Short mmCIF file of C-alpha atoms and ligand atoms in Angstrom, two decimals:
data_model
loop_
_atom_site.label_atom_id
_atom_site.label_comp_id
_atom_site.label_asym_id
_atom_site.label_seq_id
_atom_site.Cartn_x
_atom_site.Cartn_y
_atom_site.Cartn_z
CA MET A 6 133.68 64.51 77.41
CA ILE A 7 135.52 66.74 79.96
CA ARG A 8 138.55 68.44 78.55
CA LEU A 9 141.35 69.41 80.84
CA TYR A 10 143.93 71.81 79.48
CA GLY A 11 147.38 71.63 81.04
CA SER A 12 149.89 69.08 82.17
CA PRO A 13 149.90 67.00 85.44
CA HIS A 14 153.34 68.22 86.16
CA ASN A 15 152.48 71.80 87.20
CA ARG A 16 149.39 73.21 88.96
CA GLY A 17 147.46 70.89 86.66
CA PHE A 18 148.43 68.09 89.03
CA ARG A 19 145.71 69.37 91.36
CA THR A 20 142.97 68.85 88.90
CA TYR A 21 144.24 65.68 87.28
CA TRP A 22 144.32 64.24 90.83
CA MET A 23 140.71 65.26 91.35
CA LEU A 24 139.45 63.77 88.08
CA GLU A 25 141.17 60.49 88.89
CA GLU A 26 139.67 60.43 92.40
CA LEU A 27 136.22 60.81 90.86
CA GLY A 28 136.93 58.13 88.29
CA LEU A 29 135.64 60.41 85.46
CA GLU A 30 136.42 60.02 81.75
CA TYR A 31 138.34 63.07 80.50
CA GLU A 32 140.70 64.24 77.82
CA GLY A 33 143.90 65.74 79.07
CA ILE A 34 145.39 68.27 76.70
CA PRO A 35 148.90 69.22 77.71
CA LYS A 36 149.97 72.75 76.78
CA ASP A 37 153.70 73.63 76.39
CA THR A 38 153.73 76.92 78.35
CA GLN A 39 157.33 77.69 77.26
CA ALA A 40 156.39 77.42 73.63
CA GLY A 41 153.58 79.92 73.93
CA GLU A 42 150.75 77.34 73.57
CA THR A 43 148.80 79.14 76.41
CA ARG A 44 148.88 82.43 74.45
CA THR A 45 147.35 81.34 71.20
CA PRO A 46 144.11 83.17 70.21
CA GLU A 47 142.26 79.72 70.44
CA PHE A 48 143.46 79.11 74.02
CA LEU A 49 142.98 82.82 75.13
CA ALA A 50 139.29 82.55 73.93
CA ILE A 51 138.81 79.68 76.59
CA ASN A 52 140.94 81.33 79.33
CA PRO A 53 141.83 84.95 78.70
CA ASN A 54 144.43 84.71 81.44
CA GLY A 55 146.42 82.27 79.34
CA HIS A 56 146.81 79.89 82.17
CA VAL A 57 146.46 76.18 82.87
CA PRO A 58 144.80 74.17 84.23
CA THR A 59 141.55 75.06 82.54
CA LEU A 60 138.54 72.72 82.44
CA VAL A 61 135.88 72.57 79.77
CA ASP A 62 132.80 70.60 80.74
CA GLY A 63 130.09 71.09 77.92
CA ASP A 64 129.25 74.73 78.13
CA VAL A 65 130.92 75.32 81.41
CA VAL A 66 134.50 76.66 81.41
CA VAL A 67 136.34 76.75 84.76
CA TRP A 68 139.74 78.12 85.38
CA GLU A 69 141.68 78.42 88.71
CA SER A 70 142.76 75.08 90.09
CA MET A 71 140.93 75.25 93.35
CA ALA A 72 137.66 76.41 91.63
CA ILE A 73 137.85 73.55 89.11
CA ASN A 74 138.07 70.98 91.95
CA LEU A 75 135.32 72.62 94.00
CA TYR A 76 133.10 72.69 90.79
CA LEU A 77 133.84 68.99 90.13
CA ALA A 78 133.02 68.08 93.73
CA GLU A 79 129.58 69.67 93.39
CA ARG A 80 128.93 68.45 89.87
CA HIS A 81 129.77 64.78 90.84
CA PRO A 82 128.43 64.32 94.39
CA GLY A 83 130.23 61.51 96.26
CA PRO A 84 132.75 60.86 99.02
CA LEU A 85 134.93 63.81 98.03
CA SER A 86 132.03 66.27 98.11
CA PRO A 87 131.29 68.20 101.35
CA ALA A 88 128.21 66.65 103.00
CA SER A 89 126.74 69.82 104.49
CA LEU A 90 126.87 73.52 104.12
CA ALA A 91 129.24 73.67 107.06
CA GLN A 92 131.61 71.20 105.37
CA LYS A 93 131.31 73.17 102.15
CA ALA A 94 132.33 76.31 104.14
CA ASP A 95 135.29 74.37 105.39
CA ALA A 96 136.28 73.31 101.82
CA LEU A 97 136.02 76.93 100.65
CA LYS A 98 137.85 78.23 103.61
CA TRP A 99 140.87 75.99 103.31
CA SER A 100 141.02 76.26 99.51
CA PHE A 101 141.13 80.07 99.73
CA TRP A 102 143.51 79.85 102.66
CA VAL A 103 146.14 77.71 100.92
CA MET A 104 146.15 79.94 97.96
CA SER A 105 146.44 83.15 99.86
CA GLU A 106 148.47 82.17 102.91
CA VAL A 107 150.71 79.37 101.53
CA GLU A 108 151.15 79.09 97.70
CA GLY A 109 152.94 82.46 97.03
CA HIS A 110 155.40 81.94 100.05
CA LEU A 111 156.25 78.46 98.73
CA LEU A 112 156.86 79.77 95.25
CA THR A 113 159.13 82.66 96.68
CA TYR A 114 160.94 80.07 98.80
CA GLY A 115 161.40 77.62 95.98
CA MET A 116 162.59 80.32 93.54
CA ASN A 117 165.11 81.72 95.84
CA THR A 118 166.52 78.43 97.13
CA SER A 119 166.35 76.17 94.07
CA PHE A 120 164.87 77.31 90.82
CA LEU A 121 166.58 80.64 89.99
CA PRO A 122 170.14 80.64 88.94
CA GLU A 123 172.28 80.98 92.12
CA ALA A 124 173.38 84.53 91.26
CA GLU A 125 169.72 85.74 91.06
CA ARG A 126 168.58 84.31 94.37
CA ASP A 127 167.55 86.52 97.22
CA ALA A 128 168.32 84.92 100.52
CA ALA A 129 166.30 87.50 102.50
CA ALA A 130 163.25 86.83 100.31
CA ALA A 131 163.67 83.12 101.01
CA ASP A 132 164.01 83.64 104.76
CA GLY A 133 160.95 85.98 104.83
CA ALA A 134 158.85 83.42 102.97
CA LEU A 135 160.01 80.67 105.30
CA ASP A 136 158.93 82.62 108.33
CA GLN A 137 155.47 83.24 106.76
CA LEU A 138 155.25 79.66 105.82
CA HIS A 139 155.79 78.32 109.26
CA VAL A 140 153.23 80.69 110.66
CA ALA A 141 150.60 79.46 108.23
CA LEU A 142 151.65 75.81 108.54
CA GLU A 143 151.25 75.94 112.23
CA VAL A 144 147.64 76.98 111.81
CA LEU A 145 147.09 73.90 109.65
CA ASP A 146 149.03 71.65 112.04
CA GLY A 147 146.89 72.91 114.95
CA ALA A 148 143.69 72.10 112.96
CA LEU A 149 144.96 68.62 112.21
CA ALA A 150 145.78 68.01 115.90
CA ARG A 151 142.07 68.26 116.55
CA GLN A 152 140.58 66.58 113.40
CA LYS A 153 141.88 63.99 110.96
CA PHE A 154 140.53 65.72 107.81
CA LEU A 155 139.74 69.32 106.95
CA ALA A 156 135.97 69.05 106.22
CA GLY A 157 134.16 66.29 108.00
CA ASP A 158 135.70 62.93 109.15
CA ALA A 159 136.95 61.69 105.78
CA PHE A 160 139.13 62.83 102.88
CA THR A 161 137.39 65.40 100.64
CA VAL A 162 138.05 68.05 98.20
CA ALA A 163 139.25 70.22 101.04
CA ASP A 164 142.03 67.88 101.82
CA LEU A 165 142.89 67.38 98.16
CA ASN A 166 143.11 71.08 97.38
CA VAL A 167 145.25 71.87 100.32
CA ALA A 168 147.53 68.77 100.02
CA SER A 169 148.07 69.35 96.31
CA VAL A 170 149.45 72.74 97.09
CA LEU A 171 151.49 71.52 99.95
CA SER A 172 152.91 68.76 97.63
CA TRP A 173 155.28 71.55 96.59
CA THR A 174 157.08 71.36 100.01
CA ARG A 175 158.59 68.14 98.69
CA MET A 176 159.52 69.73 95.40
CA VAL A 177 161.26 72.71 97.10
CA GLY A 178 162.81 70.48 99.88
CA LEU A 179 161.04 72.44 102.63
CA ASP A 180 161.55 70.76 106.15
CA ILE A 181 158.06 70.64 107.67
CA SER A 182 158.97 68.11 110.35
CA SER A 183 158.19 70.72 113.05
CA HIS A 184 154.52 70.27 112.08
CA PRO A 185 153.99 66.56 112.83
CA ASN A 186 150.20 66.44 112.50
CA LEU A 187 150.53 68.07 109.07
CA VAL A 188 153.28 65.66 108.00
CA ARG A 189 151.06 62.62 108.94
CA TRP A 190 148.01 64.01 107.12
CA LEU A 191 150.02 65.14 104.00
CA ASP A 192 151.82 61.75 103.69
CA GLY A 193 148.35 60.04 103.83
CA CYS A 194 146.79 62.33 101.24
CA LEU A 195 149.71 62.03 98.78
CA ALA A 196 149.91 58.29 99.13
CA ARG A 197 146.44 57.93 97.59
CA PRO A 198 146.64 55.95 94.32
CA ALA A 199 145.02 58.82 92.31
CA ALA A 200 147.79 61.22 93.53
CA GLN A 201 150.51 58.67 93.14
CA LYS A 202 149.55 58.15 89.51
CA PHE A 203 151.12 61.55 88.81
CA LEU A 204 153.66 61.78 91.60
CA ALA A 205 155.32 58.41 91.39
CA GLY A 206 158.40 58.03 89.22
N1 GSH B 320 145.97 80.60 90.22
C1 GSH B 320 146.06 79.80 89.01
C2 GSH B 320 147.42 79.85 88.45
C3 GSH B 320 147.60 79.22 87.09
C4 GSH B 320 149.03 79.34 86.53
O1 GSH B 320 149.72 80.30 86.74
N2 GSH B 320 149.36 78.38 85.76
C5 GSH B 320 150.70 78.24 85.18
C6 GSH B 320 151.25 76.82 85.11
S1 GSH B 320 151.53 76.14 86.69
C7 GSH B 320 150.58 78.76 83.71
O2 GSH B 320 149.62 78.63 83.05
N3 GSH B 320 151.72 79.26 83.14
C8 GSH B 320 151.85 79.46 81.78
C9 GSH B 320 151.41 80.84 81.31
O3 GSH B 320 151.05 81.67 82.15
O4 GSH B 320 151.52 80.98 80.13
C10 GSH B 320 145.56 78.39 89.30
O5 GSH B 320 145.68 77.98 90.49
O6 GSH B 320 145.03 77.69 88.43
#
């Protein structure tokens, strides 16, 4: 059986959502990162970075949330899998894009507006991240003005990967209303029952 290390309440959400979409049987193994459970010799033997999520599927070990989902989409062909090489290129493109152009800025914004103690927050860093975020999100909004989904004409792993990172906009209270196509698409993605299983409540 597939084993997924990590909890659905951090970056693990992305991969739990994917497993639920695929209807796969899996064992979720939460790790208390604060208590050092991702730094034990046993866990480091599976993922030497000491990070979750980490997926073990028989002899195959995959870390990096986007890679886990792209692997699962290929391993279990179905509606979430890109249907052509061009669609696979789109799924890869948007997955790399969201990690390199968006995730870090969201984290910087969230840390410096909400998560750090007030005295440690850097308003300039938050403003800089916000500017970068709006530039990137305008690119996504433009794409979603022309197409309903990111790879092909239905919801796929490309949408799931990007929407799961953008779910942080809600967590950090980022106003994205100036990107209406993105808002419509993100609301639709996050309303899916497999995502709601972890987001609701
Ligand atoms: N780029 C990695 C980042 C993984 C990562 O940093 N995970 C955090 C949890 S959200 C973690 O494992 N933190 C605990 C630790 O580093 O010990 C991914 O997307 O999977």
